[in-house]
GROMACS .gro file of C-alpha atoms in nm:
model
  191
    1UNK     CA    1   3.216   4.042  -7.435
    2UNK     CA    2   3.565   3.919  -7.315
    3UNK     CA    3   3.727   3.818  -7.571
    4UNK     CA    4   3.961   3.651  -7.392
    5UNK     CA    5   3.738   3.443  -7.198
    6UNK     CA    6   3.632   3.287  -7.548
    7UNK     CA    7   4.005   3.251  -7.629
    8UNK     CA    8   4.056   3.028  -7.261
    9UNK     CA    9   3.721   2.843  -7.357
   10UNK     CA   10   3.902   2.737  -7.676
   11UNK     CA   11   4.207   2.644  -7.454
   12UNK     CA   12   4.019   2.414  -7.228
   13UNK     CA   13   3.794   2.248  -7.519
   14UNK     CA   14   4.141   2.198  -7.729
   15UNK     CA   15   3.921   2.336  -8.016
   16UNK     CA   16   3.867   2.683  -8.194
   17UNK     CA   17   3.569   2.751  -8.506
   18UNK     CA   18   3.645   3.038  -8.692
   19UNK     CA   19   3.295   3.142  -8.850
   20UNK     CA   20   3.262   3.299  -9.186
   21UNK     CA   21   2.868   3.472  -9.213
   22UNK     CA   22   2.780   3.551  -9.537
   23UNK     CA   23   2.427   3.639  -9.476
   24UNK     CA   24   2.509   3.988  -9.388
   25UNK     CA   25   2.196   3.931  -9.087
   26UNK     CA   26   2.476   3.963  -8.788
   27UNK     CA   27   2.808   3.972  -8.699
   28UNK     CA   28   3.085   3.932  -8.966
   29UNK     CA   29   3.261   3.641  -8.813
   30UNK     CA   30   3.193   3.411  -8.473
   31UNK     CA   31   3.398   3.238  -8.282
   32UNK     CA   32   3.353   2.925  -8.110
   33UNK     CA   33   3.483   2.635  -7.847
   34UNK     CA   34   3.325   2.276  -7.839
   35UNK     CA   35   2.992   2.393  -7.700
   36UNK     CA   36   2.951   2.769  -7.749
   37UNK     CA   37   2.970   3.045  -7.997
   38UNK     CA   38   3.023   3.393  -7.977
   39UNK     CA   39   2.988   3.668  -8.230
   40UNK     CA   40   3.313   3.900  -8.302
   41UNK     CA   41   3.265   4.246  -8.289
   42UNK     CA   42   3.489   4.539  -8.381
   43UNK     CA   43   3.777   4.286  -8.488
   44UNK     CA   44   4.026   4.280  -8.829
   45UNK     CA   45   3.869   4.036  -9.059
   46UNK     CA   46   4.049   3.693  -8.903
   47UNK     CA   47   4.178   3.350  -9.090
   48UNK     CA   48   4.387   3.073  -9.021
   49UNK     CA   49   4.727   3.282  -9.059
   50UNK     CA   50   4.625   3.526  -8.802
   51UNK     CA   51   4.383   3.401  -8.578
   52UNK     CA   52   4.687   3.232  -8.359
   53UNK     CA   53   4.845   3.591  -8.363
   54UNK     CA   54   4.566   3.816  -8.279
   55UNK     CA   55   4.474   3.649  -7.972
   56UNK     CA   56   4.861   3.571  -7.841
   57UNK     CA   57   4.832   3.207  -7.893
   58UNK     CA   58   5.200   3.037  -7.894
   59UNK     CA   59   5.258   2.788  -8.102
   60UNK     CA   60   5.238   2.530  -7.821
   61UNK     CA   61   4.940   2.627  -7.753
   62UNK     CA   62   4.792   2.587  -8.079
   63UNK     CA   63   4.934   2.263  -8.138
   64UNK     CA   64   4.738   2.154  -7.871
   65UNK     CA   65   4.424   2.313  -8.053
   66UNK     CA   66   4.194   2.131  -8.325
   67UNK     CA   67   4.147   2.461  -8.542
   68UNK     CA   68   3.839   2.456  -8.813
   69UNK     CA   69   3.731   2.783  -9.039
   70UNK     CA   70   3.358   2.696  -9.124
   71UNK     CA   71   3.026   2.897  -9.267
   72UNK     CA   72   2.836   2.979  -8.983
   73UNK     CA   73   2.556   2.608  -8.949
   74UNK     CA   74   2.271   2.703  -9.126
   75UNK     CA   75   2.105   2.465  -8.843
   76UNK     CA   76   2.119   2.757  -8.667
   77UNK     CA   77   1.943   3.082  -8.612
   78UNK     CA   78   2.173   3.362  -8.540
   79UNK     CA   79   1.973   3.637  -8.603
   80UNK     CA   80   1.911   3.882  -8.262
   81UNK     CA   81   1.516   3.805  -8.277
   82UNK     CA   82   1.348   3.487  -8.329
   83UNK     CA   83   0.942   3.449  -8.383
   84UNK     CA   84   0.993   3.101  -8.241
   85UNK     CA   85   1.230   3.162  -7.927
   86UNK     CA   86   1.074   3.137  -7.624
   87UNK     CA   87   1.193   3.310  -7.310
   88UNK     CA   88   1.371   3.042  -7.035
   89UNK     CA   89   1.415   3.071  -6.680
   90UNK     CA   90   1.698   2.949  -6.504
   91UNK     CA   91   1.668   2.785  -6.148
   92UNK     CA   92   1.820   2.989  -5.856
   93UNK     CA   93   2.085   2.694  -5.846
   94UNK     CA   94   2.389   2.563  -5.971
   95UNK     CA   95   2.492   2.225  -5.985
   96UNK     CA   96   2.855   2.101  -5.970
   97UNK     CA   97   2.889   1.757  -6.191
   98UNK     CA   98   3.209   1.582  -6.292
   99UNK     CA   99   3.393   1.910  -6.238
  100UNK     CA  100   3.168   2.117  -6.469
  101UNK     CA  101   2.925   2.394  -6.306
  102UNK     CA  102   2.542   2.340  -6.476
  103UNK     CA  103   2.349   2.564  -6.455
  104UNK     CA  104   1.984   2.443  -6.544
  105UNK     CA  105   1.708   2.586  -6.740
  106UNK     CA  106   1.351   2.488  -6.787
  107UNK     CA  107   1.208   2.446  -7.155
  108UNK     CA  108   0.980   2.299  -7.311
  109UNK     CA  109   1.153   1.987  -7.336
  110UNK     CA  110   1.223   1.972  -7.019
  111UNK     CA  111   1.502   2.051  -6.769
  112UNK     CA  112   1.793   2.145  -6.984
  113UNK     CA  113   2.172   2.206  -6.838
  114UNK     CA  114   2.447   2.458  -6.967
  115UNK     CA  115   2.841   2.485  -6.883
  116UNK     CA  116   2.842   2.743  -6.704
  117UNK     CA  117   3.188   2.863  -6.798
  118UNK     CA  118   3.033   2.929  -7.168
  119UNK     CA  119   2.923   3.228  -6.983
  120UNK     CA  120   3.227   3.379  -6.833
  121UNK     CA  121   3.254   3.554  -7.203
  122UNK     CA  122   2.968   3.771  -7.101
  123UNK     CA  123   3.076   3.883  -6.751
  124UNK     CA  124   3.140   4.226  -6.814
  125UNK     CA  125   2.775   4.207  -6.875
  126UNK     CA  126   2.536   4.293  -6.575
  127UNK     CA  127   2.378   3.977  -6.460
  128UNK     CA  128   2.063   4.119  -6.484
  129UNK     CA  129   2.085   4.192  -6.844
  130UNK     CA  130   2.124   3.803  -6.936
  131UNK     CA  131   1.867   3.662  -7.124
  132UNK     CA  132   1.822   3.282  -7.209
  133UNK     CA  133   1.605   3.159  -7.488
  134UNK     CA  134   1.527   2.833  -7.639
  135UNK     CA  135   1.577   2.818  -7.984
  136UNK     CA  136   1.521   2.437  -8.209
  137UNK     CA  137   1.700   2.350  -8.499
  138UNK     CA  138   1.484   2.219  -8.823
  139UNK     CA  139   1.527   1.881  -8.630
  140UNK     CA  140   1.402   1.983  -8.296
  141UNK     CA  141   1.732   1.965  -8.148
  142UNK     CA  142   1.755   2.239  -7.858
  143UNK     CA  143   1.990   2.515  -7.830
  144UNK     CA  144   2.028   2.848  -7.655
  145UNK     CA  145   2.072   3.199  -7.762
  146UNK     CA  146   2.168   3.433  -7.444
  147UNK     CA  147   2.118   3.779  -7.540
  148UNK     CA  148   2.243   4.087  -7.361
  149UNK     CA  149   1.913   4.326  -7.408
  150UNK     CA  150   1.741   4.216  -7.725
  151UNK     CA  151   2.131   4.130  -7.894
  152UNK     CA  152   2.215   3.794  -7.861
  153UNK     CA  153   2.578   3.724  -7.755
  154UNK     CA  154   2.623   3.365  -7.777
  155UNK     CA  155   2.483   3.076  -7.898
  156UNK     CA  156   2.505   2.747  -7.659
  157UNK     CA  157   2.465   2.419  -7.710
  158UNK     CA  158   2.266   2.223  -7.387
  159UNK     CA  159   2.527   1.998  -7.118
  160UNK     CA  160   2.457   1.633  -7.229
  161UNK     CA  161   2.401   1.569  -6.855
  162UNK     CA  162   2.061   1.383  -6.803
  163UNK     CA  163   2.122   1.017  -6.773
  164UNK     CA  164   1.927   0.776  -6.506
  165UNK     CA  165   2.277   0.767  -6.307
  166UNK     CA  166   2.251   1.161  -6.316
  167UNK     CA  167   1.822   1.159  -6.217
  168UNK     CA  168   1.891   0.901  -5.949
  169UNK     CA  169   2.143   1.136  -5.775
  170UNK     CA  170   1.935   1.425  -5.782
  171UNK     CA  171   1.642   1.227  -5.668
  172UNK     CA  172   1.852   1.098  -5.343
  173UNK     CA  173   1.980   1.448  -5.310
  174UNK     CA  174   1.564   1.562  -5.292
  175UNK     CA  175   1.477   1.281  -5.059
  176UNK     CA  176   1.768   1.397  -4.789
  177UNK     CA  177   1.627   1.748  -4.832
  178UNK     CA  178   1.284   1.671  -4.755
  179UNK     CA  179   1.430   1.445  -4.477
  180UNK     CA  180   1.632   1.772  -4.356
  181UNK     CA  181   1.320   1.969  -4.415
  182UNK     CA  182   1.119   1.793  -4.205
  183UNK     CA  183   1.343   1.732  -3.935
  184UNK     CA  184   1.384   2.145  -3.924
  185UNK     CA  185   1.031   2.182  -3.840
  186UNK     CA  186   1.006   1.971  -3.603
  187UNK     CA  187   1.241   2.105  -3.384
  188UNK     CA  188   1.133   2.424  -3.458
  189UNK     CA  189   0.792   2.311  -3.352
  190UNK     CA  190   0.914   2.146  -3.001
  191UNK     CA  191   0.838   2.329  -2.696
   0.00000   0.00000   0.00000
């Protein structure tokens, strides 16, 4: 993981969690931005004092920062394996809304969206190695773990995207392809 990937992330949101786990199941402390959370591996035991410090955050910059220190959300599963994660697959596009990159996954609940930059953290990763899985909280609310291997690496919450103004887009966008489409073949039909 970049580390400082997570620390721009926290830049951009304007907020930083600081993660206490207790549990002793993974990593000692995670760190998150609005959206995402990352575990923190092979790092001094971090608080509010030092946090700033360690990751060469001026003072300016953290004044523009919301900073929290929280237990890790119980509402979550942050354990590497899950018996009730089920394997996603993402679509071999990416699609640029409102400035933000999406990149979509199907689950169960249908077509689900994540920022992509919540996974520049991982991109000394290969991309091959990236796993998504859909994970629900005790209220059926979706989130995703991606794992590196069988470790997960970050814990995502889904791009609030899907609205009708959003659907009706994409469904104008589908009807010009299949107009392009069919134009294609016939010219690649004519004689």
């Amino acid at each position: 993981m970049i580390i400082k990937h997570v620390i721009s992330l926290c830049k951009r949101d304007r907020r930083m969690t600081l993660y206490d786990d207790y549990s002793g199941e993974s990593a000692a402390q995670w760190l998150g931005a609005s959206s995402a959370i990352y575990p923190l591996q092979h790092m001094p035991q971090l608080d509010e004092n030092n946090v700033f410090t360690v990751f060469d955050i001026t003072s300016k910059q953290a004044d523009k920062i919301i900073f929290r220190r929280e237990e890790l959300p119980k509402i979550v599963d942050f354990r590497d394996v899950v018996e009730c994660e089920n394997a996603l697959e993402t679509a071999d596009i990416e699609i640029g809304f409102g400035g933000t990159l999406l990149l979509p996954l199907h689950t169960s609940q249908g077509i689900r969206f994540i920022d992509k930059a919540y996974l520049r953290p991982l991109a000394d990763c290969d991309e091959d190695m990236l796993m998504f899985h859909e994970r629900t909280t005790a209220d059926g609310d979706l989130y995703i773990a991606v794992k590196v291997g069988m470790i997960l690496a970050a814990v995502i919450a889904p791009f609030d995207v899907v609205n009708e103004n959003f659907t009706e887009k994409l469904q104008t966008i589908t009807k010009d392809c299949t107009v392009a489409l069919f134009s294609k073949k016939v010219k690649e039909n004519e004689p």
